[in-house]
Amino acid sequence: MVSRKQPLLSLITFGKNDNYGGDEFYKTIKLPLSKLIECIKDLPYGQIEIVCVDWGSDPDNKLSDIMGLEKCDYLKYVYVSPEIASKYDNIFSIPHALNCGIRNSLGEYILAFDADSYINFHALDKIYNTIKNLKENNINNIFYWFERWFIPYDDYIEKTSFTELDDWIQSNPSKIWLRTPLYVKEFGGHASAFLVKKTEYEESTGYWEIFNKWGYMDYEWHTRYSRKNTCVIFPDIKIYQKYHHDVDTRSHRERNPSKHSPVYNVNGENWGLGNEVVKIYN
C-alpha cells in the first residue's frame, strides 16, 4: 500500500463553528466532508489527504468536536485559535485560511475549494487520475478551474446524509444549474475550486492576503498565475454547492479592489500564517 505520509493530492477547505452561511452547521460543512471521507475509502491509491482549517472556533467547541466525523489518517485539522485569527480579520479571512491549509499540507497537488463544495466519487476519481497522468507525462504549469453548479437551497439543507443528497442529484438533474460559465480569456471569478501544484502556491505565496473572501481574491490569483502558466477549465465533472439566497458571500468592493499585484510573490515568507503557531491534529 502507498504511504499516506506524502500524498499526491491535498484537498484544502476551511470553516468556523459560528453557523456561517445561515443554516445548521453540518449542512454546510459536515455533509461535504463526510462524502469526501467515503470517496477516499473507495480509492485504492492511498495518496489523498483532506486538510480542514478551523479558523478561530472556540477552543472548547472546535470543528472537529461539533462535526463528529470519524478519525482517519487522511483527514487532518489545522486549528487557528481565536487570538491568532483576530489579528488578521475580525470575522473571517478566507485567503489566510486557505493559505494556512496549503502551507500545512503534504500533497504534491492542491485542490482548494469553498467549504460547502460537494465533490462526489466520480469527480474525485477523475481529478486524481488527471493528476497521475500529468505527473507520469511530466506536464507542468497547468492550472485547472472548476465550474460551480447550484442545488436549490431548500433541497440541499433538508438532506441529513450524503446518501440522500446523492440520490437527489441523481433524480433531479434538471433542477441543478450552472452558476456562471467560465471562460479562459475572460475570467471574472465564480470558480468553485482550483487545482495546481503546491510548488506554484509556494512560489507565488498563495492568495493575496489583502483580500477578505472569494470574489476578487480568486480573480487576482488567476490573473497573476496565468501570466506564466496555462489555465484550463476542468472538463466533464460537476462540483455542487447549495444556492445562497439572501446571503452575500462576496466581500465589499472597498475591501477587495479590482486590482492585481505586479509581482508574483505577493505575501512574503510568512504567507499562510507562517509566523504563527497553529495546532495540527487528526
PDB file of C-alpha atoms in Angstrom:
ATOM      1  CA  MET A   1       0.000   0.000   0.000  1.00  0.00           C
ATOM      2  CA  VAL A   2       1.245   3.516  -0.821  1.00  0.00           C
ATOM      3  CA  SER A   3       2.085   5.579   2.243  1.00  0.00           C
ATOM      4  CA  ARG A   4      -0.192   8.487   3.055  1.00  0.00           C
ATOM      5  CA  LYS A   5       2.717  10.468   4.502  1.00  0.00           C
ATOM      6  CA  GLN A   6       3.425  12.082   1.127  1.00  0.00           C
ATOM      7  CA  PRO A   7       0.076  12.162  -0.698  1.00  0.00           C
ATOM      8  CA  LEU A   8      -0.211  13.157  -4.313  1.00  0.00           C
ATOM      9  CA  LEU A   9      -3.268  15.346  -3.669  1.00  0.00           C
ATOM     10  CA  SER A  10      -4.302  17.564  -0.763  1.00  0.00           C
ATOM     11  CA  LEU A  11      -7.908  18.762  -0.552  1.00  0.00           C
ATOM     12  CA  ILE A  12      -7.975  22.116   1.239  1.00  0.00           C
ATOM     13  CA  THR A  13     -11.087  23.578   2.821  1.00  0.00           C
ATOM     14  CA  PHE A  14     -11.928  25.760   5.810  1.00  0.00           C
ATOM     15  CA  GLY A  15     -14.650  26.672   8.266  1.00  0.00           C
ATOM     16  CA  LYS A  16     -15.565  28.090  11.624  1.00  0.00           C
ATOM     17  CA  ASN A  17     -18.093  26.972  14.198  1.00  0.00           C
ATOM     18  CA  ASP A  18     -20.268  30.080  14.051  1.00  0.00           C
ATOM     19  CA  ASN A  19     -23.197  28.970  11.872  1.00  0.00           C
ATOM     20  CA  TYR A  20     -21.571  30.710   8.883  1.00  0.00           C
ATOM     21  CA  GLY A  21     -23.870  30.666   5.860  1.00  0.00           C
ATOM     22  CA  GLY A  22     -27.126  30.912   7.760  1.00  0.00           C
ATOM     23  CA  ASP A  23     -28.151  27.274   8.218  1.00  0.00           C
ATOM     24  CA  GLU A  24     -27.399  24.374  10.523  1.00  0.00           C
ATOM     25  CA  PHE A  25     -23.671  23.782  10.632  1.00  0.00           C
ATOM     26  CA  TYR A  26     -23.476  20.177   9.452  1.00  0.00           C
ATOM     27  CA  LYS A  27     -25.445  21.018   6.314  1.00  0.00           C
ATOM     28  CA  THR A  28     -22.763  23.490   5.264  1.00  0.00           C
ATOM     29  CA  ILE A  29     -19.526  21.647   6.007  1.00  0.00           C
ATOM     30  CA  LYS A  30     -20.105  18.243   7.575  1.00  0.00           C
ATOM     31  CA  LEU A  31     -22.027  16.793   4.630  1.00  0.00           C
ATOM     32  CA  PRO A  32     -19.330  17.528   2.020  1.00  0.00           C
ATOM     33  CA  LEU A  33     -16.526  16.373   4.314  1.00  0.00           C
ATOM     34  CA  SER A  34     -18.259  13.121   5.215  1.00  0.00           C
ATOM     35  CA  LYS A  35     -18.725  12.463   1.492  1.00  0.00           C
ATOM     36  CA  LEU A  36     -15.033  13.060   0.782  1.00  0.00           C
ATOM     37  CA  ILE A  37     -14.052  10.628   3.540  1.00  0.00           C
ATOM     38  CA  GLU A  38     -16.215   7.931   1.947  1.00  0.00           C
ATOM     39  CA  CYS A  39     -14.865   8.702  -1.539  1.00  0.00           C
ATOM     40  CA  ILE A  40     -11.252   8.347  -0.405  1.00  0.00           C
ATOM     41  CA  LYS A  41     -12.047   4.998   1.188  1.00  0.00           C
ATOM     42  CA  ASP A  42     -13.131   3.731  -2.230  1.00  0.00           C
ATOM     43  CA  LEU A  43      -9.990   4.940  -3.986  1.00  0.00           C
ATOM     44  CA  PRO A  44      -7.166   2.397  -3.817  1.00  0.00           C
ATOM     45  CA  TYR A  45      -4.333   4.842  -4.179  1.00  0.00           C
ATOM     46  CA  GLY A  46      -3.765   5.906  -0.577  1.00  0.00           C
ATOM     47  CA  GLN A  47      -2.430   9.270  -1.677  1.00  0.00           C
ATOM     48  CA  ILE A  48      -5.172  11.783  -0.884  1.00  0.00           C
ATOM     49  CA  GLU A  49      -5.469  13.868   2.274  1.00  0.00           C
ATOM     50  CA  ILE A  50      -8.110  16.328   3.466  1.00  0.00           C
ATOM     51  CA  VAL A  51      -6.932  19.445   5.270  1.00  0.00           C
ATOM     52  CA  CYS A  52      -9.661  21.390   7.075  1.00  0.00           C
ATOM     53  CA  VAL A  53      -8.647  24.741   8.527  1.00  0.00           C
ATOM     54  CA  ASP A  54     -10.626  25.676  11.634  1.00  0.00           C
ATOM     55  CA  TRP A  55     -10.449  29.465  11.620  1.00  0.00           C
ATOM     56  CA  GLY A  56     -10.985  30.839  15.089  1.00  0.00           C
ATOM     57  CA  SER A  57     -13.564  28.493  16.611  1.00  0.00           C
ATOM     58  CA  ASP A  58     -13.835  28.491  20.384  1.00  0.00           C
ATOM     59  CA  PRO A  59     -11.237  26.009  21.751  1.00  0.00           C
ATOM     60  CA  ASP A  60     -13.972  24.143  23.639  1.00  0.00           C
ATOM     61  CA  ASN A  61     -16.163  23.781  20.556  1.00  0.00           C
ATOM     62  CA  LYS A  62     -13.900  23.286  17.555  1.00  0.00           C
ATOM     63  CA  LEU A  63     -14.990  21.985  14.152  1.00  0.00           C
ATOM     64  CA  SER A  64     -13.769  18.509  14.943  1.00  0.00           C
ATOM     65  CA  ASP A  65     -15.921  18.473  18.091  1.00  0.00           C
ATOM     66  CA  ILE A  66     -19.188  19.554  16.510  1.00  0.00           C
ATOM     67  CA  MET A  67     -18.884  17.557  13.275  1.00  0.00           C
ATOM     68  CA  GLY A  68     -18.040  14.278  14.959  1.00  0.00           C
ATOM     69  CA  LEU A  69     -16.537  12.819  11.802  1.00  0.00           C
ATOM     70  CA  GLU A  70     -14.691   9.540  12.099  1.00  0.00           C
ATOM     71  CA  LYS A  71     -10.997   9.870  12.826  1.00  0.00           C
ATOM     72  CA  CYS A  72      -8.789   8.769   9.956  1.00  0.00           C
ATOM     73  CA  ASP A  73      -5.211   9.308   8.896  1.00  0.00           C
ATOM     74  CA  TYR A  74      -6.219  11.200   5.760  1.00  0.00           C
ATOM     75  CA  LEU A  75      -8.290  13.896   7.492  1.00  0.00           C
ATOM     76  CA  LYS A  76      -6.400  16.476   9.498  1.00  0.00           C
ATOM     77  CA  TYR A  77      -7.440  19.729  11.089  1.00  0.00           C
ATOM     78  CA  VAL A  78      -5.350  22.886  11.248  1.00  0.00           C
ATOM     79  CA  TYR A  79      -6.663  24.836  14.221  1.00  0.00           C
ATOM     80  CA  VAL A  80      -6.143  28.609  14.255  1.00  0.00           C
ATOM     81  CA  SER A  81      -7.052  29.970  17.676  1.00  0.00           C
ATOM     82  CA  PRO A  82      -9.385  32.986  18.055  1.00  0.00           C
ATOM     83  CA  GLU A  83      -6.441  35.030  19.335  1.00  0.00           C
ATOM     84  CA  ILE A  84      -4.459  34.403  16.155  1.00  0.00           C
ATOM     85  CA  ALA A  85      -7.432  34.674  13.786  1.00  0.00           C
ATOM     86  CA  SER A  86      -8.422  38.065  15.225  1.00  0.00           C
ATOM     87  CA  LYS A  87      -5.075  39.526  14.172  1.00  0.00           C
ATOM     88  CA  TYR A  88      -5.988  39.099  10.532  1.00  0.00           C
ATOM     89  CA  ASP A  89      -9.723  39.679  10.339  1.00  0.00           C
ATOM     90  CA  ASN A  90     -12.455  40.249  12.873  1.00  0.00           C
ATOM     91  CA  ILE A  91     -14.848  37.902  11.014  1.00  0.00           C
ATOM     92  CA  PHE A  92     -13.167  35.527   8.605  1.00  0.00           C
ATOM     93  CA  SER A  93     -10.214  35.821   6.260  1.00  0.00           C
ATOM     94  CA  ILE A  94     -10.587  33.196   3.562  1.00  0.00           C
ATOM     95  CA  PRO A  95      -7.213  33.827   1.854  1.00  0.00           C
ATOM     96  CA  HIS A  96      -5.387  33.485   5.175  1.00  0.00           C
ATOM     97  CA  ALA A  97      -7.333  30.303   5.981  1.00  0.00           C
ATOM     98  CA  LEU A  98      -6.713  28.704   2.570  1.00  0.00           C
ATOM     99  CA  ASN A  99      -3.073  29.737   2.551  1.00  0.00           C
ATOM    100  CA  CYS A 100      -2.631  28.286   6.038  1.00  0.00           C
ATOM    101  CA  GLY A 101      -4.127  24.993   4.894  1.00  0.00           C
ATOM    102  CA  ILE A 102      -1.951  24.914   1.785  1.00  0.00           C
ATOM    103  CA  ARG A 103       1.179  25.719   3.763  1.00  0.00           C
ATOM    104  CA  ASN A 104       0.463  22.869   6.195  1.00  0.00           C
ATOM    105  CA  SER A 105      -0.494  20.310   3.538  1.00  0.00           C
ATOM    106  CA  LEU A 106       1.677  17.476   2.252  1.00  0.00           C
ATOM    107  CA  GLY A 107       0.290  16.879  -1.222  1.00  0.00           C
ATOM    108  CA  GLU A 108       2.178  17.465  -4.447  1.00  0.00           C
ATOM    109  CA  TYR A 109      -1.014  18.970  -5.905  1.00  0.00           C
ATOM    110  CA  ILE A 110      -3.572  21.182  -4.173  1.00  0.00           C
ATOM    111  CA  LEU A 111      -7.329  21.289  -4.741  1.00  0.00           C
ATOM    112  CA  ALA A 112      -8.576  24.370  -2.873  1.00  0.00           C
ATOM    113  CA  PHE A 113     -12.339  24.796  -2.573  1.00  0.00           C
ATOM    114  CA  ASP A 114     -15.098  26.508  -0.654  1.00  0.00           C
ATOM    115  CA  ALA A 115     -16.419  24.864   2.490  1.00  0.00           C
ATOM    116  CA  ASP A 116     -19.813  23.828   1.097  1.00  0.00           C
ATOM    117  CA  SER A 117     -18.467  22.360  -2.154  1.00  0.00           C
ATOM    118  CA  TYR A 118     -19.856  18.851  -2.660  1.00  0.00           C
ATOM    119  CA  ILE A 119     -17.438  16.576  -4.530  1.00  0.00           C
ATOM    120  CA  ASN A 120     -18.634  13.081  -5.423  1.00  0.00           C
ATOM    121  CA  PHE A 121     -16.658   9.939  -6.221  1.00  0.00           C
ATOM    122  CA  HIS A 122     -16.772  10.419  -9.998  1.00  0.00           C
ATOM    123  CA  ALA A 123     -15.274  13.903  -9.657  1.00  0.00           C
ATOM    124  CA  LEU A 124     -12.568  12.950  -7.149  1.00  0.00           C
ATOM    125  CA  ASP A 125     -11.598   9.846  -9.128  1.00  0.00           C
ATOM    126  CA  LYS A 126     -11.242  11.860 -12.328  1.00  0.00           C
ATOM    127  CA  ILE A 127      -9.260  14.616 -10.599  1.00  0.00           C
ATOM    128  CA  TYR A 128      -6.863  12.081  -9.100  1.00  0.00           C
ATOM    129  CA  ASN A 129      -6.305  10.223 -12.357  1.00  0.00           C
ATOM    130  CA  THR A 130      -5.763  13.502 -14.210  1.00  0.00           C
ATOM    131  CA  ILE A 131      -3.024  14.371 -11.739  1.00  0.00           C
ATOM    132  CA  LYS A 132      -1.432  10.958 -12.176  1.00  0.00           C
ATOM    133  CA  ASN A 133      -1.394  11.482 -15.931  1.00  0.00           C
ATOM    134  CA  LEU A 134       0.197  14.931 -15.568  1.00  0.00           C
ATOM    135  CA  LYS A 135       2.871  13.528 -13.283  1.00  0.00           C
ATOM    136  CA  GLU A 136       3.596  10.458 -15.420  1.00  0.00           C
ATOM    137  CA  ASN A 137       3.958  12.609 -18.544  1.00  0.00           C
ATOM    138  CA  ASN A 138       5.957  15.347 -16.802  1.00  0.00           C
ATOM    139  CA  ILE A 139       3.370  18.007 -17.680  1.00  0.00           C
ATOM    140  CA  ASN A 140       3.726  21.106 -15.530  1.00  0.00           C
ATOM    141  CA  ASN A 141       2.429  24.673 -15.336  1.00  0.00           C
ATOM    142  CA  ILE A 142      -1.229  23.789 -15.791  1.00  0.00           C
ATOM    143  CA  PHE A 143      -3.875  25.402 -13.610  1.00  0.00           C
ATOM    144  CA  TYR A 144      -7.397  23.941 -13.560  1.00  0.00           C
ATOM    145  CA  TRP A 145     -10.621  25.746 -12.662  1.00  0.00           C
ATOM    146  CA  PHE A 146     -13.862  24.035 -11.759  1.00  0.00           C
ATOM    147  CA  GLU A 147     -17.297  25.420 -12.521  1.00  0.00           C
ATOM    148  CA  ARG A 148     -19.879  25.925  -9.781  1.00  0.00           C
ATOM    149  CA  TRP A 149     -23.193  24.025 -10.013  1.00  0.00           C
ATOM    150  CA  PHE A 150     -26.021  25.109  -7.738  1.00  0.00           C
ATOM    151  CA  ILE A 151     -28.528  22.919  -5.922  1.00  0.00           C
ATOM    152  CA  PRO A 152     -31.644  24.736  -4.654  1.00  0.00           C
ATOM    153  CA  TYR A 153     -31.127  25.881  -1.089  1.00  0.00           C
ATOM    154  CA  ASP A 154     -34.112  24.089   0.451  1.00  0.00           C
ATOM    155  CA  ASP A 155     -33.397  20.839  -1.382  1.00  0.00           C
ATOM    156  CA  TYR A 156     -29.816  20.884  -0.136  1.00  0.00           C
ATOM    157  CA  ILE A 157     -30.322  21.714   3.524  1.00  0.00           C
ATOM    158  CA  GLU A 158     -33.134  19.201   4.089  1.00  0.00           C
ATOM    159  CA  LYS A 159     -30.704  16.337   3.430  1.00  0.00           C
ATOM    160  CA  THR A 160     -29.173  14.803   6.533  1.00  0.00           C
ATOM    161  CA  SER A 161     -26.734  12.432   4.822  1.00  0.00           C
ATOM    162  CA  PHE A 162     -24.663  12.366   1.660  1.00  0.00           C
ATOM    163  CA  THR A 163     -26.606   9.266   0.560  1.00  0.00           C
ATOM    164  CA  GLU A 164     -29.802  11.316   0.492  1.00  0.00           C
ATOM    165  CA  LEU A 165     -28.067  14.111  -1.400  1.00  0.00           C
ATOM    166  CA  ASP A 166     -26.551  11.687  -3.911  1.00  0.00           C
ATOM    167  CA  ASP A 167     -29.986  10.203  -4.585  1.00  0.00           C
ATOM    168  CA  TRP A 168     -31.482  13.662  -5.058  1.00  0.00           C
ATOM    169  CA  ILE A 169     -28.730  14.705  -7.504  1.00  0.00           C
ATOM    170  CA  GLN A 170     -29.257  11.522  -9.494  1.00  0.00           C
ATOM    171  CA  SER A 171     -33.022  12.030  -9.665  1.00  0.00           C
ATOM    172  CA  ASN A 172     -33.156  15.797 -10.264  1.00  0.00           C
ATOM    173  CA  PRO A 173     -30.596  16.858 -12.900  1.00  0.00           C
ATOM    174  CA  SER A 174     -32.976  19.452 -14.343  1.00  0.00           C
ATOM    175  CA  LYS A 175     -33.070  21.332 -11.012  1.00  0.00           C
ATOM    176  CA  ILE A 176     -29.295  21.850 -10.938  1.00  0.00           C
ATOM    177  CA  TRP A 177     -27.878  24.855 -12.777  1.00  0.00           C
ATOM    178  CA  LEU A 178     -24.501  26.332 -13.655  1.00  0.00           C
ATOM    179  CA  ARG A 179     -23.685  29.413 -11.579  1.00  0.00           C
ATOM    180  CA  THR A 180     -21.735  31.247 -14.285  1.00  0.00           C
ATOM    181  CA  PRO A 181     -19.928  29.741 -17.286  1.00  0.00           C
ATOM    182  CA  LEU A 182     -16.164  30.124 -17.022  1.00  0.00           C
ATOM    183  CA  TYR A 183     -14.147  31.478 -19.915  1.00  0.00           C
ATOM    184  CA  VAL A 184     -10.384  31.213 -20.000  1.00  0.00           C
ATOM    185  CA  LYS A 185      -9.838  34.618 -21.609  1.00  0.00           C
ATOM    186  CA  GLU A 186     -12.451  36.463 -19.582  1.00  0.00           C
ATOM    187  CA  PHE A 187     -12.279  35.019 -16.106  1.00  0.00           C
ATOM    188  CA  GLY A 188     -14.279  37.083 -13.641  1.00  0.00           C
ATOM    189  CA  GLY A 189     -14.382  34.853 -10.584  1.00  0.00           C
ATOM    190  CA  HIS A 190     -17.093  32.334  -9.636  1.00  0.00           C
ATOM    191  CA  ALA A 191     -14.928  29.217  -9.872  1.00  0.00           C
ATOM    192  CA  SER A 192     -15.778  26.598  -7.244  1.00  0.00           C
ATOM    193  CA  ALA A 193     -12.263  25.191  -6.901  1.00  0.00           C
ATOM    194  CA  PHE A 194      -8.694  25.449  -8.175  1.00  0.00           C
ATOM    195  CA  LEU A 195      -6.193  22.664  -8.864  1.00  0.00           C
ATOM    196  CA  VAL A 196      -2.468  23.365  -9.200  1.00  0.00           C
ATOM    197  CA  LYS A 197       0.893  22.074  -7.992  1.00  0.00           C
ATOM    198  CA  LYS A 198       1.783  23.082  -4.458  1.00  0.00           C
ATOM    199  CA  THR A 199       5.132  24.451  -5.620  1.00  0.00           C
ATOM    200  CA  GLU A 200       3.236  27.142  -7.542  1.00  0.00           C
ATOM    201  CA  TYR A 201       1.450  28.249  -4.379  1.00  0.00           C
ATOM    202  CA  GLU A 202       4.778  28.287  -2.555  1.00  0.00           C
ATOM    203  CA  GLU A 203       6.456  30.349  -5.282  1.00  0.00           C
ATOM    204  CA  SER A 204       3.549  32.802  -5.526  1.00  0.00           C
ATOM    205  CA  THR A 205       2.920  32.767  -1.735  1.00  0.00           C
ATOM    206  CA  GLY A 206      -0.704  31.860  -2.288  1.00  0.00           C
ATOM    207  CA  TYR A 207      -3.762  34.072  -2.413  1.00  0.00           C
ATOM    208  CA  TRP A 208      -3.149  37.765  -1.832  1.00  0.00           C
ATOM    209  CA  GLU A 209      -3.886  38.354   1.836  1.00  0.00           C
ATOM    210  CA  ILE A 210      -5.055  41.941   1.443  1.00  0.00           C
ATOM    211  CA  PHE A 211      -8.396  40.479   0.377  1.00  0.00           C
ATOM    212  CA  ASN A 212     -11.117  39.066   2.593  1.00  0.00           C
ATOM    213  CA  LYS A 213     -13.193  36.427   0.807  1.00  0.00           C
ATOM    214  CA  TRP A 214     -13.745  34.757  -2.522  1.00  0.00           C
ATOM    215  CA  GLY A 215     -14.755  37.125  -5.280  1.00  0.00           C
ATOM    216  CA  TYR A 216     -11.773  39.282  -6.007  1.00  0.00           C
ATOM    217  CA  MET A 217      -9.061  37.144  -4.444  1.00  0.00           C
ATOM    218  CA  ASP A 218      -9.621  34.287  -6.896  1.00  0.00           C
ATOM    219  CA  TYR A 219      -9.753  36.705  -9.821  1.00  0.00           C
ATOM    220  CA  GLU A 220      -6.458  38.268  -8.731  1.00  0.00           C
ATOM    221  CA  TRP A 221      -4.711  34.924  -8.242  1.00  0.00           C
ATOM    222  CA  HIS A 222      -5.898  33.722 -11.641  1.00  0.00           C
ATOM    223  CA  THR A 223      -4.642  36.915 -13.306  1.00  0.00           C
ATOM    224  CA  ARG A 224      -1.267  36.647 -11.595  1.00  0.00           C
ATOM    225  CA  TYR A 225      -0.837  32.934 -12.194  1.00  0.00           C
ATOM    226  CA  SER A 226      -1.932  32.976 -15.837  1.00  0.00           C
ATOM    227  CA  ARG A 227       0.916  35.301 -16.759  1.00  0.00           C
ATOM    228  CA  LYS A 228       3.247  32.303 -16.824  1.00  0.00           C
ATOM    229  CA  ASN A 229       1.014  29.220 -16.825  1.00  0.00           C
ATOM    230  CA  THR A 230      -1.754  27.590 -18.849  1.00  0.00           C
ATOM    231  CA  CYS A 231      -5.267  27.801 -17.390  1.00  0.00           C
ATOM    232  CA  VAL A 232      -7.855  25.138 -18.272  1.00  0.00           C
ATOM    233  CA  ILE A 233     -11.476  24.559 -17.269  1.00  0.00           C
ATOM    234  CA  PHE A 234     -11.633  21.039 -15.858  1.00  0.00           C
ATOM    235  CA  PRO A 235     -13.950  19.057 -18.158  1.00  0.00           C
ATOM    236  CA  ASP A 236     -16.933  16.799 -17.597  1.00  0.00           C
ATOM    237  CA  ILE A 237     -17.414  16.947 -13.844  1.00  0.00           C
ATOM    238  CA  LYS A 238     -19.639  18.975 -11.539  1.00  0.00           C
ATOM    239  CA  ILE A 239     -18.773  20.387  -8.148  1.00  0.00           C
ATOM    240  CA  TYR A 240     -22.026  21.181  -6.376  1.00  0.00           C
ATOM    241  CA  GLN A 241     -22.914  23.876  -3.882  1.00  0.00           C
ATOM    242  CA  LYS A 242     -26.117  24.958  -2.231  1.00  0.00           C
ATOM    243  CA  TYR A 243     -27.609  28.130  -3.663  1.00  0.00           C
ATOM    244  CA  HIS A 244     -27.015  31.041  -1.275  1.00  0.00           C
ATOM    245  CA  HIS A 245     -30.130  33.145  -1.492  1.00  0.00           C
ATOM    246  CA  ASP A 246     -30.165  36.324   0.588  1.00  0.00           C
ATOM    247  CA  VAL A 247     -26.542  35.694   1.586  1.00  0.00           C
ATOM    248  CA  ASP A 248     -23.774  37.818   0.095  1.00  0.00           C
ATOM    249  CA  THR A 249     -20.563  35.840   0.498  1.00  0.00           C
ATOM    250  CA  ARG A 250     -18.520  38.244  -1.602  1.00  0.00           C
ATOM    251  CA  SER A 251     -16.620  40.939   0.201  1.00  0.00           C
ATOM    252  CA  HIS A 252     -17.388  44.606  -0.033  1.00  0.00           C
ATOM    253  CA  ARG A 253     -15.654  46.171  -3.004  1.00  0.00           C
ATOM    254  CA  GLU A 254     -13.679  48.573  -0.815  1.00  0.00           C
ATOM    255  CA  ARG A 255     -12.073  45.552   0.848  1.00  0.00           C
ATOM    256  CA  ASN A 256     -11.461  43.759  -2.446  1.00  0.00           C
ATOM    257  CA  PRO A 257     -10.390  46.334  -5.010  1.00  0.00           C
ATOM    258  CA  SER A 258     -10.328  45.130  -8.606  1.00  0.00           C
ATOM    259  CA  LYS A 259      -6.580  45.088  -8.951  1.00  0.00           C
ATOM    260  CA  HIS A 260      -3.821  42.556  -9.156  1.00  0.00           C
ATOM    261  CA  SER A 261      -0.276  42.502  -7.958  1.00  0.00           C
ATOM    262  CA  PRO A 262       2.530  43.495 -10.331  1.00  0.00           C
ATOM    263  CA  VAL A 263       4.744  40.863  -8.687  1.00  0.00           C
ATOM    264  CA  TYR A 264       4.289  37.085  -8.478  1.00  0.00           C
ATOM    265  CA  ASN A 265       5.305  36.724  -4.845  1.00  0.00           C
ATOM    266  CA  VAL A 266       2.736  38.859  -3.006  1.00  0.00           C
ATOM    267  CA  ASN A 267       2.691  37.968   0.691  1.00  0.00           C
ATOM    268  CA  GLY A 268       6.280  37.415   1.787  1.00  0.00           C
ATOM    269  CA  GLU A 269       7.824  34.459   3.559  1.00  0.00           C
ATOM    270  CA  ASN A 270       5.220  34.345   6.343  1.00  0.00           C
ATOM    271  CA  TRP A 271       2.308  33.754   3.971  1.00  0.00           C
ATOM    272  CA  GLY A 272      -0.352  31.402   5.329  1.00  0.00           C
ATOM    273  CA  LEU A 273       0.407  32.283   8.984  1.00  0.00           C
ATOM    274  CA  GLY A 274       3.984  31.070   8.664  1.00  0.00           C
ATOM    275  CA  ASN A 275       4.943  33.191  11.668  1.00  0.00           C
ATOM    276  CA  GLU A 276       2.176  31.773  13.888  1.00  0.00           C
ATOM    277  CA  VAL A 277       1.859  28.570  15.920  1.00  0.00           C
ATOM    278  CA  VAL A 278      -1.156  26.545  14.803  1.00  0.00           C
ATOM    279  CA  LYS A 279      -2.299  23.145  16.053  1.00  0.00           C
ATOM    280  CA  ILE A 280      -2.451  20.226  13.620  1.00  0.00           C
ATOM    281  CA  TYR A 281      -4.256  17.028  14.562  1.00  0.00           C
ATOM    282  CA  ASN A 282      -6.377  14.176  13.146  1.00  0.00           C
TER     283      ASN A 282
END
